[in-house]
Coordinates of C-alpha atoms and ligand atoms in Angstrom, one line a residue:
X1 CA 184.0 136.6 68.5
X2 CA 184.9 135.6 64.8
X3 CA 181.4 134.6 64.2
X4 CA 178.0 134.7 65.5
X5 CA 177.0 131.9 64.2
X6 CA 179.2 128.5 63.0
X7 CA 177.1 126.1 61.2
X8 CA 178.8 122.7 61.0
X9 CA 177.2 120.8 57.3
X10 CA 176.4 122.0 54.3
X11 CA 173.9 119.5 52.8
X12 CA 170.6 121.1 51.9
X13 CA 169.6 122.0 55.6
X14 CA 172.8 123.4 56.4
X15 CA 173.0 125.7 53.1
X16 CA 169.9 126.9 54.0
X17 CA 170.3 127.8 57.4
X18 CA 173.3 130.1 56.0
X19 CA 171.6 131.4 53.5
X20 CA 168.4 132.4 55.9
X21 CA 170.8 133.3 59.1
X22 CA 172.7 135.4 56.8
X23 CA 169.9 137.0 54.8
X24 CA 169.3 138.8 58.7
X25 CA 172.5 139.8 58.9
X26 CA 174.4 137.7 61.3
X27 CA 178.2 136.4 60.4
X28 CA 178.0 132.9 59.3
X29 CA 181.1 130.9 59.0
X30 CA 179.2 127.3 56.9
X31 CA 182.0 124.5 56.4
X32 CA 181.7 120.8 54.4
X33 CA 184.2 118.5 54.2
X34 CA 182.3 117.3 50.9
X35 CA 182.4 120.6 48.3
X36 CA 178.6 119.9 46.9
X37 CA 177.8 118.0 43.7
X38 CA 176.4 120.6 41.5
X39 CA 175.8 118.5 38.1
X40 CA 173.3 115.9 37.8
X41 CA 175.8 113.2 35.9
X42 CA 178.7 113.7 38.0
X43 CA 179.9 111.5 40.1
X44 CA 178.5 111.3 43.7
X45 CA 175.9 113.9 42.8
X46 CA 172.6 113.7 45.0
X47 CA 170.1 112.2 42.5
X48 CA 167.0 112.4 44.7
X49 CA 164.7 115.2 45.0
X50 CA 163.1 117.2 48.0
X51 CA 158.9 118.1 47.6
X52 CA 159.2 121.3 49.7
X53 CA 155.7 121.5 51.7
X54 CA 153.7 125.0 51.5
X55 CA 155.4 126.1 54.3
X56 CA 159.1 125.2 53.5
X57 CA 158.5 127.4 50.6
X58 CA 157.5 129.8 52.3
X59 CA 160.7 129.5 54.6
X60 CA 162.7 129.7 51.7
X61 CA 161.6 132.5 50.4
X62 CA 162.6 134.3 53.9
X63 CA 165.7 132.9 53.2
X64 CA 166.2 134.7 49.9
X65 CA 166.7 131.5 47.7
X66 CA 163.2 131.1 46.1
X67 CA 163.5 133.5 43.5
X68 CA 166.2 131.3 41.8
X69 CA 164.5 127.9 42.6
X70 CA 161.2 128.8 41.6
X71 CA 161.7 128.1 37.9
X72 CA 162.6 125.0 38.3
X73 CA 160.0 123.6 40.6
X74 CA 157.6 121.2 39.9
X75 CA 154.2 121.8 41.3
X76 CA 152.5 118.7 43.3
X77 CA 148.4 119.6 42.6
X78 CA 148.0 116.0 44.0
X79 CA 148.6 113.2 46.1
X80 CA 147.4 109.9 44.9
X81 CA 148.3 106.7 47.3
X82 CA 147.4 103.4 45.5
X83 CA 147.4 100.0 47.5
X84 CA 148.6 97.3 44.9
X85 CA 148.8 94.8 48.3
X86 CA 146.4 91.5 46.5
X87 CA 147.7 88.7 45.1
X88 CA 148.7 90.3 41.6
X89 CA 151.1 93.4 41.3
X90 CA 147.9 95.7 40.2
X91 CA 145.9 98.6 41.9
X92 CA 143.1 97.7 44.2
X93 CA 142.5 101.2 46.0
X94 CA 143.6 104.3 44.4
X95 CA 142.7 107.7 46.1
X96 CA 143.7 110.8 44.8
X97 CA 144.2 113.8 47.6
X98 CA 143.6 117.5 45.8
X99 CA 145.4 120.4 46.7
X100 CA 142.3 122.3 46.0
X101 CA 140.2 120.7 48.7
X102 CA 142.1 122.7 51.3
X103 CA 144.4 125.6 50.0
X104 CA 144.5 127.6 46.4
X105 CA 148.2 127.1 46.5
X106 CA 149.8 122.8 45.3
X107 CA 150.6 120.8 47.8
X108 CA 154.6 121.6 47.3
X109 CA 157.1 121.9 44.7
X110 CA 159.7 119.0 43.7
X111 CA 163.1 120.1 42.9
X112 CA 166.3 117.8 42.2
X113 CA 168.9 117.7 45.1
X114 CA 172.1 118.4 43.0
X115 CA 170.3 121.7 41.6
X116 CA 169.2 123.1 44.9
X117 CA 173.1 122.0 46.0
X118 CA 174.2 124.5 42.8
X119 CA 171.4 127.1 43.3
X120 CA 172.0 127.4 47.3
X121 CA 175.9 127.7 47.1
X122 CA 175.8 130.1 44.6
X123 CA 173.6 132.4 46.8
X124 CA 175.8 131.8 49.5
X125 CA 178.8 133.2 47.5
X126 CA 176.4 136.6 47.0
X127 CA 176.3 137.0 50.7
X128 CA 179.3 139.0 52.3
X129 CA 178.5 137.8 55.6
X130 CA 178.5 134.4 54.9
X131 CA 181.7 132.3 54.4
X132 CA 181.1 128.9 53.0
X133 CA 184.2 127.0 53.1
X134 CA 183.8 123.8 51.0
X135 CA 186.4 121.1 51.8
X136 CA 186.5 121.7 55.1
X137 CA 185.2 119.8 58.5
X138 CA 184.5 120.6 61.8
X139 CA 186.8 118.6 64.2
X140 CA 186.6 119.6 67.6
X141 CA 183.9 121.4 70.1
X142 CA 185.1 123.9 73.6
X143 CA 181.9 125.2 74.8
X144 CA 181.9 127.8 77.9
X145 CA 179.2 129.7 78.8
X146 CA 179.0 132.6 76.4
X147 CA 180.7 130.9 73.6
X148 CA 182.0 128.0 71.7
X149 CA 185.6 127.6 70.4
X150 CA 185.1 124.8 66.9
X151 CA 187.9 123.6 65.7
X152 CA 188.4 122.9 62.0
X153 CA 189.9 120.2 59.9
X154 CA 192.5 123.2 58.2
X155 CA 194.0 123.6 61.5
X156 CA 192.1 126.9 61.7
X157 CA 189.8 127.8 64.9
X158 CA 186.5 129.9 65.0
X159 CA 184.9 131.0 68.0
X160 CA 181.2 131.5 68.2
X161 CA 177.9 132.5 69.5
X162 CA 176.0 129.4 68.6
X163 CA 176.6 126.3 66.7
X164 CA 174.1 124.8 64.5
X165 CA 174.6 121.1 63.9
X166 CA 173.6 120.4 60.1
X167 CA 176.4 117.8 59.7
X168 CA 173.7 115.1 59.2
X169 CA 172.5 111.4 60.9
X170 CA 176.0 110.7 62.4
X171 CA 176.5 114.5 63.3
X172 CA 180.0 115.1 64.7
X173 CA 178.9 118.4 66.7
X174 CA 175.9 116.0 68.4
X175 CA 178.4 113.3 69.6
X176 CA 180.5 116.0 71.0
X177 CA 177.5 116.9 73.0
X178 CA 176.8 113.7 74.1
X179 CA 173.5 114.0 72.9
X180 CA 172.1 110.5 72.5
X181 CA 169.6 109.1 69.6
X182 CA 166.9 106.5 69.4
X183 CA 167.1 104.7 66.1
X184 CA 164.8 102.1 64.5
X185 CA 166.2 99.9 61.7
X186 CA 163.9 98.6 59.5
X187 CA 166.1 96.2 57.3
X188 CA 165.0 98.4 54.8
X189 CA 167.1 100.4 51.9
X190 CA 165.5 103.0 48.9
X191 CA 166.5 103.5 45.2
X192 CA 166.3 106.6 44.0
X193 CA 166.5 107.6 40.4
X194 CA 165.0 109.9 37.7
X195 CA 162.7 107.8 34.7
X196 CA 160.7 108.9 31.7
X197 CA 157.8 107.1 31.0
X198 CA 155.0 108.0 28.1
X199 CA 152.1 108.7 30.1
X200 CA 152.4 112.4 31.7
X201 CA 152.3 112.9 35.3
X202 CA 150.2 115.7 34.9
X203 CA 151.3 117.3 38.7
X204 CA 150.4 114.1 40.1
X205 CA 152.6 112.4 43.1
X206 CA 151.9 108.8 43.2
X207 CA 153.1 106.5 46.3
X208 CA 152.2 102.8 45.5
X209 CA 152.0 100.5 48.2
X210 CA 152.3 96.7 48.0
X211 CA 155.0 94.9 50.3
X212 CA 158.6 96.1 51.1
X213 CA 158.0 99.7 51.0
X214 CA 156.1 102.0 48.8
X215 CA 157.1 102.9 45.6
X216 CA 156.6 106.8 45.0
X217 CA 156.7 109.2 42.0
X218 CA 157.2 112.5 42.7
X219 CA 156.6 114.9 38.9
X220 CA 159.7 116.2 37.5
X221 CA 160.1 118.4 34.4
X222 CA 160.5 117.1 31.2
X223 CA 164.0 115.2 30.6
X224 CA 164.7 115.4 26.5
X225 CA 161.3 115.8 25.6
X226 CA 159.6 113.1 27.2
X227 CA 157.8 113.2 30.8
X228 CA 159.9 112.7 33.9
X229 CA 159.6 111.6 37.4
X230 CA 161.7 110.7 40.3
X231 CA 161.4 107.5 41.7
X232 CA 162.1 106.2 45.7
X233 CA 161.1 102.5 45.6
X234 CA 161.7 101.1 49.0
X235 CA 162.2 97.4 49.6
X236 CA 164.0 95.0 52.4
X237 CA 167.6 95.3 52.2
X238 CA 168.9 92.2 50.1
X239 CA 166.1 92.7 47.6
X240 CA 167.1 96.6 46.6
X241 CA 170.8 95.7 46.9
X242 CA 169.7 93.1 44.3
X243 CA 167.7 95.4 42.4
X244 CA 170.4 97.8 42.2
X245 CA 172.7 95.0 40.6
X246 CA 170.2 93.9 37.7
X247 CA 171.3 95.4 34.1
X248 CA 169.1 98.8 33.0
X249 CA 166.9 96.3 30.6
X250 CA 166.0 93.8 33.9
X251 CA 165.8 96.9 36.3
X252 CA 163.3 98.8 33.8
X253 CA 161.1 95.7 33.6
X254 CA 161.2 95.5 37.0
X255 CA 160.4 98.9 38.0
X256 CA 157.8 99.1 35.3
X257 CA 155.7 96.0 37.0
X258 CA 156.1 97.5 40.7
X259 CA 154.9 100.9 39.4
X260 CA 151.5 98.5 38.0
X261 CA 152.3 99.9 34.9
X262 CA 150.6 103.6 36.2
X263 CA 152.9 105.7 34.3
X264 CA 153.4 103.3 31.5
X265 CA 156.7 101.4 30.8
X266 CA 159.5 103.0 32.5
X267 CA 163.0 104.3 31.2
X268 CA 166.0 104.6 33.4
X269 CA 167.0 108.8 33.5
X270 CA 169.7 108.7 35.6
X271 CA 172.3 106.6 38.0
X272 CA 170.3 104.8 40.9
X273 CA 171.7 105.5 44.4
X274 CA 171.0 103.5 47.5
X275 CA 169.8 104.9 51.1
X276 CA 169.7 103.1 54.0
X277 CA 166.0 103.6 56.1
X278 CA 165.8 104.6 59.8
X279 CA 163.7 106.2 61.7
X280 CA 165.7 108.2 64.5
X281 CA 165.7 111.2 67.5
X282 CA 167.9 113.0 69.3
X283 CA 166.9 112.9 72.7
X284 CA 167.7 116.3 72.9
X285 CA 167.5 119.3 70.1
X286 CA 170.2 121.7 72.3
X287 CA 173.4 121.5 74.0
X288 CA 175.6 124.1 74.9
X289 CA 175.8 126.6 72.5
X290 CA 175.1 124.1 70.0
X291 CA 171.1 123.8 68.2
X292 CA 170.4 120.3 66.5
X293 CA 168.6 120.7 63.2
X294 CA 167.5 118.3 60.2
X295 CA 169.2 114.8 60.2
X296 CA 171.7 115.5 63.0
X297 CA 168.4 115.7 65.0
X298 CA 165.8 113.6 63.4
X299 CA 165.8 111.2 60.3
X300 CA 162.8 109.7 58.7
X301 CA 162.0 107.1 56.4
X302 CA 161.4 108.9 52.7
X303 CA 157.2 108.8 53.2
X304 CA 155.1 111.6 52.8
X305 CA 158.2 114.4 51.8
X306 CA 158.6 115.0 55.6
X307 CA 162.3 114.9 56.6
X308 CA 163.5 118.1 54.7
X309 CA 160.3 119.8 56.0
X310 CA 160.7 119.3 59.6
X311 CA 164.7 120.4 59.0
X312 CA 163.1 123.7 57.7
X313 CA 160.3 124.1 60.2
X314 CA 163.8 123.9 62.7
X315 CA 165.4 126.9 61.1
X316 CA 162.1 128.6 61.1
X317 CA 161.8 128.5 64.8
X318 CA 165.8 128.8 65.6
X319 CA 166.0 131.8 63.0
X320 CA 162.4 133.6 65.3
X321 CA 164.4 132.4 68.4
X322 CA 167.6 134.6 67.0
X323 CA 166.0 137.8 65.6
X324 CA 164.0 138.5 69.0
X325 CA 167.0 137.2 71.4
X326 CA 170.1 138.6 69.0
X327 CA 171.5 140.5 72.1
X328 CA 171.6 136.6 73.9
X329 CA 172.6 134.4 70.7
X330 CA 172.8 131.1 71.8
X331 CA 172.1 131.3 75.1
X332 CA 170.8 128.8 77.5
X333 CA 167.4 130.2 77.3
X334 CA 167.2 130.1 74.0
X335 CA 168.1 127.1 73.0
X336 CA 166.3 125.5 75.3
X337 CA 163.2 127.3 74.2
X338 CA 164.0 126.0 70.7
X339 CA 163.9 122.7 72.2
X340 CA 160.9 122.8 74.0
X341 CA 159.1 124.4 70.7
X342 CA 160.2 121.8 68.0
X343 CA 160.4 118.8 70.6
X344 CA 156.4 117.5 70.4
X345 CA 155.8 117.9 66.5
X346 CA 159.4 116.2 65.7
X347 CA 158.2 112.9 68.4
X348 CA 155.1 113.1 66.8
X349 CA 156.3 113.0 63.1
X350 CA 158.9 110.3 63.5
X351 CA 156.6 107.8 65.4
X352 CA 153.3 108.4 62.5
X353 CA 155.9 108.0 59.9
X354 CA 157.4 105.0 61.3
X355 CA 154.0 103.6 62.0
X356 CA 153.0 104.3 58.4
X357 CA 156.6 102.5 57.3
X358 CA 155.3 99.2 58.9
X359 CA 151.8 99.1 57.6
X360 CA 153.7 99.6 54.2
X361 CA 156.2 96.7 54.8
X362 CA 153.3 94.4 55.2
X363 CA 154.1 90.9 53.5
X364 CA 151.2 89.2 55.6
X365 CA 148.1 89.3 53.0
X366 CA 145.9 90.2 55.7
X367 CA 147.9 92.8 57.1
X368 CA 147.9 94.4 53.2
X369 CA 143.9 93.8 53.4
X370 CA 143.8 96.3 56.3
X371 CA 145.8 98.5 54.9
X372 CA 143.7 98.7 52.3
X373 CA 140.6 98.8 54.2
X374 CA 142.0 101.5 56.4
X375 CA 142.9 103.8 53.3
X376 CA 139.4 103.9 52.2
X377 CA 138.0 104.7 55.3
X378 CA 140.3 107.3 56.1
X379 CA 139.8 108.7 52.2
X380 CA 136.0 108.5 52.8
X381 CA 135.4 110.9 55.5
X382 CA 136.2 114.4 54.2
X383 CA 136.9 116.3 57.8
X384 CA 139.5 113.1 58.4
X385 CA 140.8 113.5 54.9
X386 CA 141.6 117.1 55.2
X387 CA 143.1 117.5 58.6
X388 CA 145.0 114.8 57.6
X389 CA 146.7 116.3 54.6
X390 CA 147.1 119.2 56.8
X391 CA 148.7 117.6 59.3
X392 CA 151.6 116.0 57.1
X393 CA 151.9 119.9 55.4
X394 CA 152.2 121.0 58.9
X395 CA 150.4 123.7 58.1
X396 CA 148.0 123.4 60.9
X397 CA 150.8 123.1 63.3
X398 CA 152.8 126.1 62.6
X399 CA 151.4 128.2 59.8
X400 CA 147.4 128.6 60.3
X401 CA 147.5 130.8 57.3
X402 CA 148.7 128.5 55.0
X403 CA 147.8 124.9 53.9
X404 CA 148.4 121.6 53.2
X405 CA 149.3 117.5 52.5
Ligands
FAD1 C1 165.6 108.5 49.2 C2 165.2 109.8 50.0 C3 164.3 110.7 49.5 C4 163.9 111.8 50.3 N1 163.0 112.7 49.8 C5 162.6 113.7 50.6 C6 161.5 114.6 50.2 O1 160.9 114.5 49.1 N2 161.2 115.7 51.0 C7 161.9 115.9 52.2 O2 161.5 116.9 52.9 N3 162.9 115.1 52.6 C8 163.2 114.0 51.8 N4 164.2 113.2 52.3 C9 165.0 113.5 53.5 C10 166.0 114.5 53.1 O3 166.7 114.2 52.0 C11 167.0 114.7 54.2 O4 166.2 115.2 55.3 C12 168.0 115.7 53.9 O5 168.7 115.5 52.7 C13 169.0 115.7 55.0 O6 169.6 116.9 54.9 P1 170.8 117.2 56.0 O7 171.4 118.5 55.4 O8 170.3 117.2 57.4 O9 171.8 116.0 55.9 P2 172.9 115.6 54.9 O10 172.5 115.8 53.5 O11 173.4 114.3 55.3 O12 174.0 116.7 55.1 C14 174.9 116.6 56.2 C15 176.2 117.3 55.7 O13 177.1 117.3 56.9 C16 178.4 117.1 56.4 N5 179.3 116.8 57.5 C17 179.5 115.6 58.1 N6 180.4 115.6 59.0 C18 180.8 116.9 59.1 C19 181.8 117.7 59.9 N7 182.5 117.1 60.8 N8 181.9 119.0 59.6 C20 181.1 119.6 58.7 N9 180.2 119.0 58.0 C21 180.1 117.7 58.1 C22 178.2 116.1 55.3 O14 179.3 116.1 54.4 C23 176.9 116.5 54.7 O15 177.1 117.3 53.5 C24 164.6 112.0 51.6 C25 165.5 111.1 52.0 C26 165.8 110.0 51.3 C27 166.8 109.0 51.9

């Protein structure tokens, strides 16, 4: 066998997963078409960013990789959601969910996408087991079985113990499965970008809700002296494509009205980028030698920092799965005991998020009245509050030591 494992992607999830599978010693062959963006002005570089969750941290610490990201994280102490949905772009219900009220840790830490693309490959190229090969793609998939033949877009060949499908929402490795997905379009596309404004964020993540999509800040460090935050405003289709042609004068006065003016008046700190929304599942998380993690098996409107979560909570339970069944990598057993493990809280996830989508497209001014209305009841009763923010950490699902959002 050349490998034991071949992971196919190497987008966040899939840098991870080599960096974690071959922090325990197994042979990891990781290959991207795409060699990763690693400076924020370059061209195609990923200009959102990813609030890891108390228990993604912890994940990448087992990984190895938090010792180099951890200066560059961004503590999130607190999750304010403000309803802006009257007549008037202005806040009508502001809550403000504390960290403190459930764990002595922050909810999470922000870091920018291009910098944990710089920080994870240069990890990988520490790791003698692990051979990340940039530039190139998977191409074809021969499962028997006790192992799985991938062939590769350099006209090489690498036989394997398992497979794991990182290669995102369209994943190659799934179709060659035949693994099918249920998608939900919601005619809905997010800007993201990076803006200063004058009033500090002070640790504070703030999602704004009015029609289209919420608007959310998550803190960022300082960008040349002033305070910084990245932005995902959400919006029906033609409107952000529209957005996203306005000049930077037009955009900022734009931006700076959605945000009600919260954070003061914006500046523009980087490019925007443009993201289509869905909300999807694979119907199944294994095939054949082959595990389905992160986008390739579920994709999630940008609410509530879950979708790079979940992918980690996947590695979490496929990297247990490997350590106590090395002797049977792979094998039907075990993926199918991934499956069953990560099957429930992934349904679960995707249908509250895309629930919570909906009530935040509301155009119907009664509809935003009940959002409203239902934010303050669920703010004023604490045990609801709590096991709430728990639940979207997913701390009470998989780490009852932990905490969180
Ligand atoms: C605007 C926005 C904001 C977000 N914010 C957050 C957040 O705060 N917190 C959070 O947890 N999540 C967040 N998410 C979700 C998160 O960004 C995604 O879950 C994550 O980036 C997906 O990672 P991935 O590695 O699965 O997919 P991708 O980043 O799409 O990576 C897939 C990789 O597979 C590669 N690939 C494709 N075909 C092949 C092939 N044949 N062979 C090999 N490789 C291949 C691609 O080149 C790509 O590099 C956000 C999403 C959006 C849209």
């Amino acid at each position: 066998m050349d490998y034991d494992i071949v992971i196919s992607g190497g987008g966040i999830a899939g840098l991870t997963a080599a960096a974690a599978f071959g922090a325990q010693g197994f042979s990891v062959l990781c290959v991207d078409p795409a060699p990763p963006v690693t400076q924020r002005d370059a061209s195609g570089a990923d200009l959102r960013s990813t609030a890891f969750l108390q228990p993604a941290r912890a994940f990448l610490e087992r990984a190895g990789v938090w010792a180099r990201l951890a200066d560059h994280a961004m503590p999130l102490q607190v999750m304010r959601i403000v309803d802006a949905g009257g007549a008037e772009p202005e806040p009508r219900v502001i809550k403000a969910f504390d960290a403190s009220e459930i764990s002595d840790q922050p909810f999470g830490w922000n870091l920018p996408n291009w910098l944990l693309r710089r920080e994870l490959s240069a990890h990988l190229d520490t790791l003698p087991n692990v051979d990340f090969r940039p530039g190139t793609a998977t191409t074809t998939l021969f499962t028997r079985t006790a192992m799985a033949r991938v062939g590769l877009s350099d006209g090489g060949r690498a036989t394997t113990r398992l497979v794991i499908a990182a290669d995102g929402r369209n994943s190659p490795m799934r179709r060659a499965c035949g693994i099918d997905v249920s998608t939900v379009h919601f005619g809905q596309k997010a800007l993201a970008f990076a803006v200063t404004h004058p009033i500090p964020h002070d640790n504070v993540s703030t999602e704004i809700h009015r029609t289209g999509g919420p608007f959310t800040f998550v803190p960022l460090p300082d960008h040349q002296g002033c305070p910084s935050s990245a932005v995902v405003w959400m919006e029906e289709a033609a409107k952000a494509n529209a957005l996203m042609a306005l000049d930077v004068s037009a955009f900022e006065q734009a931006m700076t009205e959605r945000s009600c003016q919260l954070l003061g008046p914006l500046k523009l700190a980087s490019r925007r980028s443009l993201w289509p929304i869905v909300a999807q599942a694979a119907h199944h998380l294994s095939g054949e030698r082959v595990a389905l993690v992160a986008e390739a098996a579920h994709v999630l409107p940008p609410i509530g920092a879950q979708g790079l979560n979940m992918s980690l909570a996947d590695l979490d339970v496929l990297l247990d799965l490997a350590l106590t069944q090395r002797e049977t990598l792979g094998s039907l057993a075990m993926l199918e005991s991934y499956h069953r493990k990560r099957i429930a809280d992934i349904r679960t996830r995707v249908a509250g998020i895309t629930l919570l989508n909906r009530a935040s497209m509301a155009a119907d001014p009664l509809l935003r009245d009940a959002r409203a209305a239902g934010l303050e009841a669920l703010y004023s009763l604490r045990p609801l509050r709590t096991s709430v923010m728990q639940m979207g950490m997913g701390t009470s699902v998989r780490h009852a030591g932990g905490t969180a959002q």
